[in-house]
XYZ file of C-alpha atoms in Angstrom:
707
model
C 99.833 79.442 82.451
C 96.942 81.775 83.606
C 95.095 83.742 80.395
C 96.142 87.231 80.085
C 92.606 88.328 81.457
C 93.018 86.208 84.606
C 94.711 88.723 86.635
C 91.995 91.290 85.644
C 89.118 89.190 87.570
C 88.374 90.124 91.064
C 89.080 86.815 92.873
C 85.551 86.228 93.975
C 85.721 82.624 93.107
C 88.522 82.142 95.815
C 85.572 81.763 98.463
C 84.489 78.809 97.087
C 87.679 76.952 97.423
C 87.797 78.597 101.025
C 84.267 77.315 101.935
C 85.682 73.830 102.591
C 87.930 75.277 105.308
C 84.897 77.024 106.869
C 82.827 74.065 107.121
C 84.810 72.341 109.803
C 84.938 75.329 112.272
C 81.306 75.925 111.694
C 80.574 72.808 112.916
C 82.088 73.527 116.244
C 78.868 75.335 116.795
C 77.139 72.118 117.080
C 79.479 70.939 119.951
C 78.701 72.093 123.549
C 79.939 75.760 123.512
C 82.226 76.895 126.279
C 81.009 80.131 128.085
C 81.129 83.288 126.016
C 84.761 84.933 126.418
C 85.511 88.702 126.163
C 88.943 88.745 124.358
C 91.524 90.953 125.929
C 92.125 94.147 123.609
C 95.493 93.578 121.806
C 97.203 96.446 120.749
C 99.895 95.580 117.852
C 102.760 97.996 118.066
C 103.421 97.828 114.465
C 100.587 99.985 114.068
C 102.006 102.831 115.980
C 98.738 103.031 118.022
C 98.859 103.149 122.051
C 95.277 102.822 122.754
C 93.789 101.479 119.816
C 93.131 97.633 119.966
C 94.225 95.545 116.618
C 90.742 94.331 116.353
C 89.573 98.145 115.525
C 92.305 99.049 113.044
C 91.754 98.923 109.274
C 94.581 96.565 108.565
C 95.355 93.106 108.732
C 97.389 91.966 111.725
C 98.508 88.829 113.334
C 100.316 88.072 116.915
C 101.805 84.910 117.735
C 102.000 84.126 121.210
C 105.449 82.327 122.186
C 105.041 82.425 125.783
C 103.287 78.831 125.872
C 104.535 75.399 125.136
C 106.101 74.573 121.820
C 107.094 71.377 120.240
C 109.909 72.216 117.801
C 113.236 73.062 117.875
C 113.169 76.984 117.722
C 115.777 76.734 115.284
C 114.241 78.549 112.225
C 111.561 81.642 112.059
C 109.622 79.342 109.780
C 108.877 77.043 112.670
C 107.089 79.764 114.364
C 105.437 81.652 111.386
C 103.090 78.735 110.057
C 99.582 79.346 109.627
C 99.556 83.404 108.968
C 97.584 83.817 105.768
C 99.480 85.882 103.044
C 102.772 85.003 104.545
C 105.177 82.280 103.309
C 108.219 81.732 105.427
C 110.206 78.795 103.991
C 113.265 76.806 105.413
C 115.524 76.283 102.832
C 117.616 73.672 104.498
C 120.622 75.876 103.842
C 121.542 78.272 106.794
C 124.111 79.700 104.152
C 120.914 81.580 102.469
C 118.593 82.140 105.877
C 114.682 81.666 105.704
C 113.061 82.706 102.530
C 110.160 85.291 103.746
C 107.494 86.828 101.705
C 104.065 88.447 102.489
C 101.334 88.676 99.864
C 104.002 87.924 97.096
C 106.454 91.047 98.031
C 109.968 89.638 99.079
C 109.628 86.324 96.840
C 112.398 87.357 94.751
C 114.957 87.534 97.563
C 117.783 84.822 96.908
C 118.977 85.054 100.097
C 117.737 86.906 103.481
C 114.745 88.999 103.318
C 114.267 92.085 101.301
C 110.869 94.105 100.268
C 109.730 93.604 104.054
C 110.360 95.455 107.077
C 112.005 93.710 110.049
C 112.253 94.865 113.858
C 113.745 92.931 117.120
C 112.639 94.533 119.972
C 111.768 97.554 118.265
C 115.364 97.838 116.671
C 115.207 97.495 112.960
C 116.863 94.186 111.535
C 116.387 95.757 108.222
C 119.348 97.855 106.642
C 118.448 101.162 105.576
C 118.599 99.962 101.775
C 115.843 97.229 102.756
C 117.946 94.328 102.948
C 117.132 92.222 106.011
C 117.864 89.436 107.863
C 116.158 86.663 110.327
C 119.400 84.898 111.442
C 119.753 87.015 114.751
C 115.914 86.887 115.913
C 116.109 85.399 119.375
C 113.025 82.688 119.696
C 114.506 81.542 122.910
C 113.786 84.891 124.573
C 110.812 85.742 122.568
C 107.519 86.486 124.059
C 105.517 87.381 120.944
C 105.788 87.863 116.963
C 103.606 90.454 115.203
C 102.791 90.683 111.624
C 101.315 93.687 109.649
C 100.117 93.206 106.200
C 98.660 95.322 103.494
C 98.663 99.289 102.861
C 99.551 100.441 106.310
C 102.744 98.412 106.298
C 103.840 101.461 103.902
C 104.156 103.989 106.955
C 107.147 101.766 107.870
C 109.289 103.438 105.155
C 110.988 101.959 102.253
C 110.773 98.305 101.235
C 107.671 97.773 103.716
C 105.632 95.294 101.771
C 104.717 93.862 105.264
C 106.112 94.153 108.756
C 107.518 91.345 111.098
C 108.450 92.288 114.424
C 109.594 90.141 117.373
C 109.414 90.760 120.818
C 111.353 89.506 123.730
C 109.695 89.067 127.269
C 110.003 91.587 129.905
C 111.471 90.346 133.152
C 109.662 90.465 136.385
C 110.256 89.406 140.135
C 109.590 85.621 140.334
C 109.761 84.618 136.469
C 111.135 81.261 136.119
C 114.507 80.485 134.097
C 113.950 78.060 131.317
C 116.694 75.710 129.991
C 115.763 73.721 126.780
C 117.512 71.119 124.637
C 116.559 68.989 121.318
C 117.953 66.299 119.496
C 116.767 65.267 115.620
C 118.204 63.528 112.770
C 120.750 64.269 110.695
C 123.152 65.169 113.828
C 121.113 68.242 114.680
C 120.853 69.342 118.092
C 119.805 72.460 119.811
C 120.547 74.110 123.236
C 118.982 77.204 124.723
C 118.533 79.127 128.187
C 116.273 82.058 129.318
C 116.977 83.774 132.106
C 114.335 85.976 133.310
C 113.552 87.940 136.054
C 113.763 91.252 137.923
C 112.396 93.601 140.583
C 110.311 96.756 140.936
C 112.663 98.700 139.028
C 114.812 96.464 136.735
C 113.713 93.529 134.558
C 116.270 91.710 132.658
C 115.682 88.820 129.700
C 119.000 86.906 128.579
C 118.618 84.310 126.167
C 121.341 82.062 124.369
C 120.782 79.278 121.979
C 122.921 77.352 119.896
C 122.078 75.250 116.508
C 124.504 72.502 115.343
C 123.375 70.315 112.407
C 125.295 68.176 109.752
C 122.268 69.078 107.386
C 119.581 67.164 105.644
C 121.288 67.716 102.518
C 124.983 66.903 101.861
C 127.440 69.685 102.246
C 124.814 71.840 104.392
C 126.370 71.349 107.823
C 126.405 74.624 109.930
C 126.394 75.972 113.235
C 124.806 79.242 114.695
C 125.087 80.880 117.933
C 122.519 83.622 119.112
C 122.365 86.028 122.194
C 119.935 88.364 123.168
C 119.691 90.600 126.286
C 117.129 93.075 127.152
C 117.197 95.389 130.086
C 114.148 97.352 131.195
C 114.476 100.018 133.790
C 111.457 101.864 135.510
C 112.603 105.426 135.944
C 109.330 106.211 137.780
C 106.827 108.970 136.784
C 105.870 107.339 133.537
C 109.235 106.976 132.321
C 111.195 103.964 130.923
C 114.473 103.159 129.377
C 115.170 99.701 127.592
C 118.699 98.360 126.410
C 118.603 95.709 123.907
C 122.084 93.680 122.772
C 121.825 91.122 120.224
C 124.853 88.926 118.674
C 124.765 86.217 116.075
C 127.443 84.149 114.900
C 127.455 81.695 112.282
C 131.104 80.552 111.910
C 130.575 78.731 108.620
C 127.723 77.447 106.874
C 128.167 74.923 104.243
C 125.936 75.963 100.804
C 124.812 72.723 98.926
C 123.486 74.993 96.084
C 120.180 74.531 94.291
C 119.280 71.378 91.902
C 118.085 71.271 88.154
C 114.610 69.044 88.269
C 116.831 65.791 87.236
C 119.010 66.018 90.110
C 115.839 66.628 92.301
C 114.427 63.471 90.862
C 117.841 61.505 91.057
C 118.623 62.359 94.943
C 117.223 65.483 96.510
C 119.772 65.320 99.042
C 122.606 65.527 97.120
C 124.923 68.828 96.460
C 126.105 69.613 93.321
C 129.743 68.904 92.125
C 130.797 72.973 92.340
C 129.752 72.584 95.921
C 132.400 70.480 96.900
C 135.410 71.954 94.139
C 134.846 75.422 95.545
C 133.829 74.428 99.021
C 130.934 76.975 98.671
C 130.104 78.710 102.152
C 129.138 81.668 104.118
C 130.170 83.048 107.341
C 128.039 85.939 109.460
C 128.837 87.867 112.452
C 126.591 90.382 113.400
C 126.645 92.577 116.872
C 124.079 95.460 117.463
C 123.103 97.609 120.393
C 120.060 99.847 120.703
C 118.275 101.813 123.513
C 114.576 102.960 123.733
C 113.480 105.601 125.952
C 109.636 106.008 126.385
C 108.260 109.229 128.504
C 104.783 109.850 129.244
C 103.792 113.603 129.803
C 100.741 113.154 131.917
C 97.938 111.189 130.611
C 97.575 112.503 127.088
C 100.959 112.958 125.504
C 103.835 110.301 125.290
C 107.355 110.612 123.540
C 109.482 107.668 122.498
C 112.964 107.827 121.333
C 115.009 104.994 120.265
C 118.699 104.829 118.830
C 120.746 101.990 117.599
C 123.979 100.672 115.856
C 125.828 97.703 114.946
C 128.191 95.671 112.498
C 127.314 92.811 110.199
C 130.349 91.051 108.544
C 129.600 88.549 105.795
C 132.216 86.549 103.733
C 130.911 83.900 101.189
C 132.614 81.840 98.635
C 131.004 81.352 95.335
C 131.223 78.261 92.882
C 132.547 80.500 89.947
C 135.023 79.068 87.614
C 138.490 81.021 86.973
C 137.499 81.337 83.438
C 134.735 84.259 83.774
C 137.180 85.826 86.209
C 139.839 86.773 83.545
C 137.300 89.510 82.291
C 138.852 92.569 83.841
C 135.171 93.708 84.904
C 134.629 90.569 87.059
C 134.657 91.067 90.340
C 135.556 87.811 91.510
C 134.016 84.512 93.289
C 134.631 85.750 97.024
C 132.469 88.305 98.678
C 133.759 90.220 101.301
C 131.112 92.680 103.109
C 131.407 94.783 106.137
C 128.056 96.676 106.974
C 128.147 99.336 109.758
C 124.646 101.054 110.516
C 123.202 103.264 112.788
C 119.779 104.967 113.266
C 117.145 106.894 115.426
C 113.593 107.270 115.526
C 111.700 109.716 117.791
C 108.027 109.800 117.958
C 105.319 111.955 119.733
C 101.973 110.574 120.692
C 99.042 112.056 121.839
C 95.520 110.747 123.050
C 92.572 113.099 123.347
C 89.482 114.089 121.725
C 88.025 115.727 118.424
C 84.371 116.896 118.573
C 83.818 114.909 121.879
C 85.170 111.884 120.097
C 88.366 109.838 121.073
C 91.331 110.826 118.612
C 95.090 109.868 118.720
C 97.622 111.472 116.830
C 101.481 110.342 116.148
C 104.406 112.204 114.482
C 107.680 111.150 114.285
C 111.225 111.440 112.534
C 113.460 108.665 111.178
C 117.280 108.723 110.115
C 119.458 105.830 109.140
C 122.710 105.391 107.691
C 124.402 102.169 106.463
C 128.376 102.019 105.532
C 129.240 99.272 103.270
C 132.676 98.059 102.390
C 132.297 95.327 99.415
C 135.338 93.829 98.082
C 135.457 90.964 95.722
C 138.200 88.360 95.718
C 139.211 85.618 93.081
C 138.179 82.352 94.858
C 141.103 80.426 93.549
C 145.044 80.691 94.056
C 146.972 78.776 91.247
C 145.030 75.473 90.849
C 143.799 75.680 94.503
C 139.904 76.291 93.957
C 137.601 77.831 96.838
C 140.197 79.631 98.631
C 140.935 84.064 98.732
C 142.870 85.052 95.943
C 143.478 88.376 94.329
C 141.437 91.515 94.974
C 139.017 91.904 92.315
C 136.739 94.847 93.819
C 136.951 97.517 96.497
C 134.014 99.906 97.119
C 132.859 102.039 99.880
C 129.264 102.519 99.576
C 126.717 104.433 101.836
C 123.156 104.627 101.895
C 121.555 107.456 104.124
C 117.395 107.612 104.692
C 115.529 110.678 106.171
C 111.780 110.277 106.853
C 109.294 112.072 108.564
C 105.809 110.378 109.343
C 102.421 111.352 110.733
C 99.278 109.240 111.445
C 95.925 109.966 112.942
C 93.114 107.757 114.368
C 89.639 109.417 114.950
C 86.407 107.795 116.198
C 84.172 110.266 113.874
C 80.987 108.545 115.027
C 79.899 105.674 117.508
C 80.374 103.077 114.659
C 82.741 104.681 112.542
C 86.328 105.138 113.006
C 89.198 106.681 110.635
C 93.190 105.800 110.351
C 94.972 108.162 107.970
C 98.829 108.834 107.767
C 101.792 109.484 105.594
C 105.288 109.063 105.260
C 107.975 111.141 103.315
C 110.917 109.090 102.613
C 114.474 110.358 101.372
C 117.196 107.498 100.313
C 120.402 108.322 98.922
C 123.049 105.653 97.846
C 126.810 106.589 96.919
C 129.529 104.689 95.986
C 133.266 105.285 95.832
C 135.505 102.757 93.748
C 138.944 102.181 95.299
C 139.483 99.405 92.804
C 140.523 101.259 89.584
C 142.969 99.000 87.048
C 143.186 98.471 83.337
C 140.170 97.771 81.737
C 138.242 98.404 84.973
C 137.358 102.372 85.167
C 136.391 104.404 88.113
C 132.771 103.426 88.794
C 131.816 105.689 91.533
C 128.299 107.075 91.615
C 125.308 108.548 93.334
C 121.746 108.207 92.903
C 118.539 109.999 94.994
C 115.071 108.260 95.347
C 112.407 110.069 97.284
C 108.529 109.037 97.761
C 105.789 110.285 99.781
C 103.563 107.273 100.906
C 99.949 108.075 101.925
C 97.529 105.739 103.558
C 93.990 106.036 104.624
C 91.260 103.521 106.163
C 88.079 103.434 107.481
C 86.369 100.878 110.116
C 82.651 100.518 110.298
C 81.286 98.367 113.646
C 78.076 96.848 112.978
C 78.106 95.029 116.543
C 80.318 94.889 119.428
C 81.869 91.732 117.868
C 81.929 92.525 114.185
C 84.430 95.042 112.142
C 84.315 95.868 108.882
C 87.280 97.754 107.022
C 88.551 99.236 104.150
C 92.019 100.698 103.514
C 94.295 102.188 100.499
C 97.728 103.347 100.145
C 100.742 103.698 98.280
C 104.212 102.129 99.050
C 107.716 101.972 97.396
C 110.479 99.869 97.602
C 114.206 100.942 96.237
C 116.525 98.455 95.283
C 118.902 97.088 97.855
C 122.686 97.414 97.613
C 123.034 93.857 96.841
C 120.719 94.340 94.000
C 122.363 97.446 92.944
C 125.892 95.747 93.067
C 125.855 93.904 89.746
C 124.583 95.162 86.315
C 122.422 93.015 84.250
C 124.668 94.009 81.142
C 127.928 92.729 82.804
C 129.389 95.893 83.284
C 131.410 97.417 86.087
C 130.036 99.299 88.896
C 126.645 99.691 90.344
C 123.270 99.204 88.634
C 122.320 102.890 89.215
C 119.933 102.783 86.233
C 117.570 100.619 88.658
C 114.287 102.514 89.502
C 112.067 102.170 92.688
C 109.109 100.048 92.437
C 106.091 102.038 93.612
C 102.674 100.030 94.659
C 99.353 101.289 95.157
C 97.493 99.018 97.557
C 93.858 98.269 98.491
C 92.405 96.145 101.075
C 88.852 95.114 102.117
C 88.293 92.888 105.170
C 86.155 92.056 108.104
C 87.153 90.518 111.772
C 84.600 88.615 113.779
C 84.662 87.646 117.412
C 82.328 84.493 117.885
C 80.465 83.960 120.823
C 82.305 80.722 121.573
C 85.527 82.554 121.759
C 86.739 82.276 118.088
C 87.911 84.916 115.719
C 87.446 85.205 111.938
C 89.490 87.381 109.802
C 89.164 87.708 106.034
C 90.620 90.259 103.511
C 90.392 90.837 99.930
C 93.386 92.686 98.481
C 95.132 94.082 95.506
C 98.480 95.796 94.904
C 99.434 97.458 91.612
C 103.085 97.983 91.175
C 105.061 100.103 88.468
C 108.809 99.453 87.918
C 108.662 96.046 89.610
C 112.057 95.114 90.225
C 113.016 91.540 89.031
C 115.732 88.945 88.764
C 117.693 89.285 85.438
C 120.448 86.937 85.816
C 121.088 84.564 88.759
C 124.397 82.641 88.291
C 126.768 80.696 90.692
C 125.044 82.325 93.574
C 125.175 85.857 91.955
C 122.354 87.802 91.051
C 121.502 90.844 89.022
C 118.289 92.872 88.434
C 116.304 94.954 86.324
C 112.859 96.667 86.143
C 110.163 94.521 84.679
C 107.342 96.896 83.995
C 104.199 96.505 86.078
C 102.543 93.716 88.123
C 99.770 93.022 89.965
C 99.457 90.746 93.191
C 95.453 90.235 94.401
C 93.836 87.628 96.563
C 91.739 86.657 99.372
C 92.998 85.699 103.077
C 91.166 83.797 105.614
C 92.346 83.001 109.162
C 89.876 81.118 111.773
C 90.577 80.207 115.419
C 88.259 78.297 117.466
C 87.854 76.553 120.752
C 86.309 73.341 120.239
C 84.885 72.461 123.961
C 87.253 72.189 126.739
C 90.208 70.592 125.447
C 90.434 71.235 121.764
C 91.615 74.128 119.516
C 91.502 74.590 115.842
C 93.334 77.146 113.627
C 92.884 77.261 110.224
C 94.282 79.852 107.495
C 94.352 80.151 103.680
C 95.287 82.081 101.109
C 94.938 82.607 97.172
C 96.896 84.913 95.421
C 97.291 85.789 91.979
C 100.836 87.700 91.302
C 101.654 88.385 87.743
C 103.734 90.559 85.425
C 101.408 92.751 83.513
C 103.809 94.602 81.019
C 107.093 95.752 80.202
C 108.644 92.571 78.317
C 112.280 92.990 78.169
C 114.376 93.177 74.804
C 115.372 89.421 75.428
C 111.696 88.344 75.649
C 112.509 86.890 78.947
C 109.582 88.609 80.929
C 106.113 86.906 80.062
C 103.640 89.916 79.719
C 100.840 88.021 81.274
C 103.149 85.667 83.183
C 103.167 84.537 86.962
C 105.597 86.147 89.395
C 107.964 83.232 89.939
C 108.434 82.312 93.852
C 104.937 82.955 94.556
C 102.404 80.260 95.187
C 98.809 80.766 94.005
C 97.397 78.785 96.938
C 98.350 78.269 100.459
C 96.375 76.404 103.267
C 97.211 75.545 106.980
C 95.365 73.581 109.894
C 96.107 72.848 113.305
C 94.142 70.801 115.546
C 95.306 70.872 119.212
C 94.328 68.845 122.423
C 94.995 69.760 125.962
C 94.433 66.880 128.677
C 95.978 67.885 131.774
C 99.642 66.987 131.727
C 99.389 66.109 128.078
C 98.995 68.008 125.035
C 99.025 66.585 121.420
C 98.602 68.280 118.134
C 98.178 67.594 114.305
C 98.862 69.829 111.438
C 98.458 69.998 107.935
C 99.606 72.222 105.233
C 99.403 72.634 101.454
C 100.997 74.603 98.724
C 100.364 75.220 95.074
C 102.886 75.174 92.281
C 105.360 77.955 91.973
C 106.978 79.225 88.879
C 110.819 79.433 89.023
C 111.515 81.767 86.409
C 110.060 84.981 84.801
C 109.708 83.209 81.506
C 107.194 80.704 83.002
C 108.940 77.683 81.381
C 109.250 75.786 84.690
C 107.706 75.387 87.918
C 108.046 73.357 91.214
C 104.994 71.373 91.806
C 102.609 71.952 94.755
C 102.454 69.627 97.676
C 100.808 68.708 101.090
C 102.664 67.787 104.396
C 101.267 66.229 107.702
C 102.871 66.806 111.115
C 102.433 65.395 114.589
C 103.681 66.268 118.040
C 102.722 65.540 121.823
C 104.217 66.585 124.981
C 104.155 65.063 128.639
C 104.510 67.663 131.759
C 105.687 66.737 135.187
C 105.717 68.796 138.103
C 108.867 68.767 140.256
C 109.876 70.679 143.626
C 111.955 73.074 141.622
C 109.687 73.784 138.677
C 107.927 71.800 135.880
C 109.680 69.598 133.448
C 108.571 68.942 129.944
C 109.269 65.878 127.411
C 108.232 66.684 123.815
C 108.646 65.033 120.668
C 107.633 66.022 116.924
C 107.494 64.317 113.862
C 107.449 66.456 110.392
C 106.546 65.539 106.906
C 104.954 62.375 108.543
C 104.354 60.620 105.312
C 107.852 61.346 104.168
C 106.538 63.291 100.893
C 109.242 64.219 98.344
C 108.600 68.242 97.645
C 110.417 71.233 96.807
C 110.971 73.550 99.733
C 111.867 76.403 98.012
C 113.015 78.004 94.818
C 116.006 79.951 93.471
C 114.362 82.580 90.951
C 116.048 82.538 87.606
C 118.892 80.628 88.494
C 121.003 80.703 85.281
C 121.909 76.772 85.194
C 118.767 75.847 85.511
C 119.275 74.812 89.441
C 115.821 76.398 90.516
C 114.983 73.967 93.166
C 116.004 73.498 96.913
C 114.398 70.300 98.397
C 112.339 70.423 101.243
C 113.545 67.713 103.867
C 112.112 64.251 104.331
C 110.549 62.707 107.356
C 111.991 64.284 110.194
C 111.997 63.732 114.185
C 112.668 65.910 117.204
C 112.883 64.773 121.001
C 113.178 67.788 123.570
C 113.151 68.526 127.034
C 112.500 71.678 128.612
C 112.998 72.662 132.477
C 111.559 75.832 134.141
C 113.425 76.735 136.978
C 111.187 78.164 139.567
C 113.271 80.405 141.910
C 110.558 81.593 144.413
């Protein structure tokens, strides 16, 4: 366990650990160098800048190109988010709980889904107004790229924006090929996907459908997931464009094997606990949403962007709670039934011009969202039969509303200097109306209001054409989600309206360097100090309650390097060292260690990918490593670190109707036992969700050329 003064140190020693990672790409300079390449200016939409490339912004960004050839199942977002420094995406081998996602330690406490981060799909929020998000409806089959924004400027996206992840579907154009894709793998896993892409001079379309069906690597983890996504773009002429997005996800019944104790992990990591069978623990999810984005260019300088969206998400989950605790009249039962209806709009004006003969870009906007939730709880038994919906024990109508205003300005104040600054004012209101009032269970209706102003600023210095050095600061905030408000830590009825929002002060110092040989190096030092950190209070049988745990600090260093090695080879490296610690506010029961590590956050991560292109053949070798992870606030248990190796290869054949590609991949090549993810503060000691052993995948892809 780190000493109390450990987190106060600037993580300068981290560079010594990363020096090893630098050695390999630096050796590339000894190899024959390809001709110098000028990289295309990449504009990252998450920065909300229209004319400024990501390279010139004082922010840590990453763009993952999905338009090329991949040798994976495209079944989980964690497959495409590998190798981004500061980001941790864990496949939990459990579709009932979705991918576990965190950025610089934010979001690590989520027991299911994603929280603390802002998610978007084709410009439409995939995070609810309360901050709870899901990745299950991200359509990888139709995607063109994924953008990731880390650091202070994430706060401009509002509540619960410790980072931003945004997926974008390809825009259809005339002559685009259609694509069919299928994979088979171990444990009865198969996927099928189709992407129909095309259009003409006026309308472009992208319709993608995918199905995942699996028996599960673990016992009692079978699941099926269908995702459909439609994007239509209409060119209205005169700098006007209208886009429509329709999305649907259906997970009819995903079995939940629950977590394991350390002893159970050692005995058999593939097992499910007994209560998973007794109560047939499972979750069903169905979500449909629609959105529209209208963009209007007013001459060459002004632009208007208006978007609106709405949707419905239904969730039913059966938990393994025995009947005895449910005898308490305040207990809300062992079956959760949620119906979330949500809608919102965002209107943004941008202007590009000059100030003092220097380029200037201004953006101002307004955002409003509403979420209406019907939350019901039922007993998970009828008579002596467990695992079925029983008597009603909870019935609420909950609502959250957000009203935000934001603005930002980028100005090149001198030939080598530029400034980016902005602010967002957020008002968030939670309201609950209790419709279940019975003897021993009073009316628990209530309301709570949160508000915060989040300022951010950064400056960039350009010593040369290929080098940028920047510094940025900002403040962000994070309200509790409805799921975190839903259960009080003291066991009482009603919502936990006593929870306060967490407020974080963020600092970042970084550099970006485009090498003469076509490589890109990015490095960042960062620190985030948080007051009123929201932490898990109890987590028993799949039900969690939360409390404020005083202050916390997350600080560390990130490094990313991509480098072509001659004509046929490419190397990509990423490394992160992160100290995430509680720094005060020990709870009355002593469960928060004043100087303890925040659970769910590894201190070290590393990733490497070496890829070879040889005409019709491609092959790649991947290595990833992760340090140990604490599993509870008291610091009494941890998941050990691990290192994994993966290998893949593919072969392409041309045909008269378009190319056909066969690909194969082996994950966890050495069949290492490891912990894939952890359930923070699990009350029964079942903290551990095992990672999969050696797994194989065989796939076939056909791009049908219609020209």
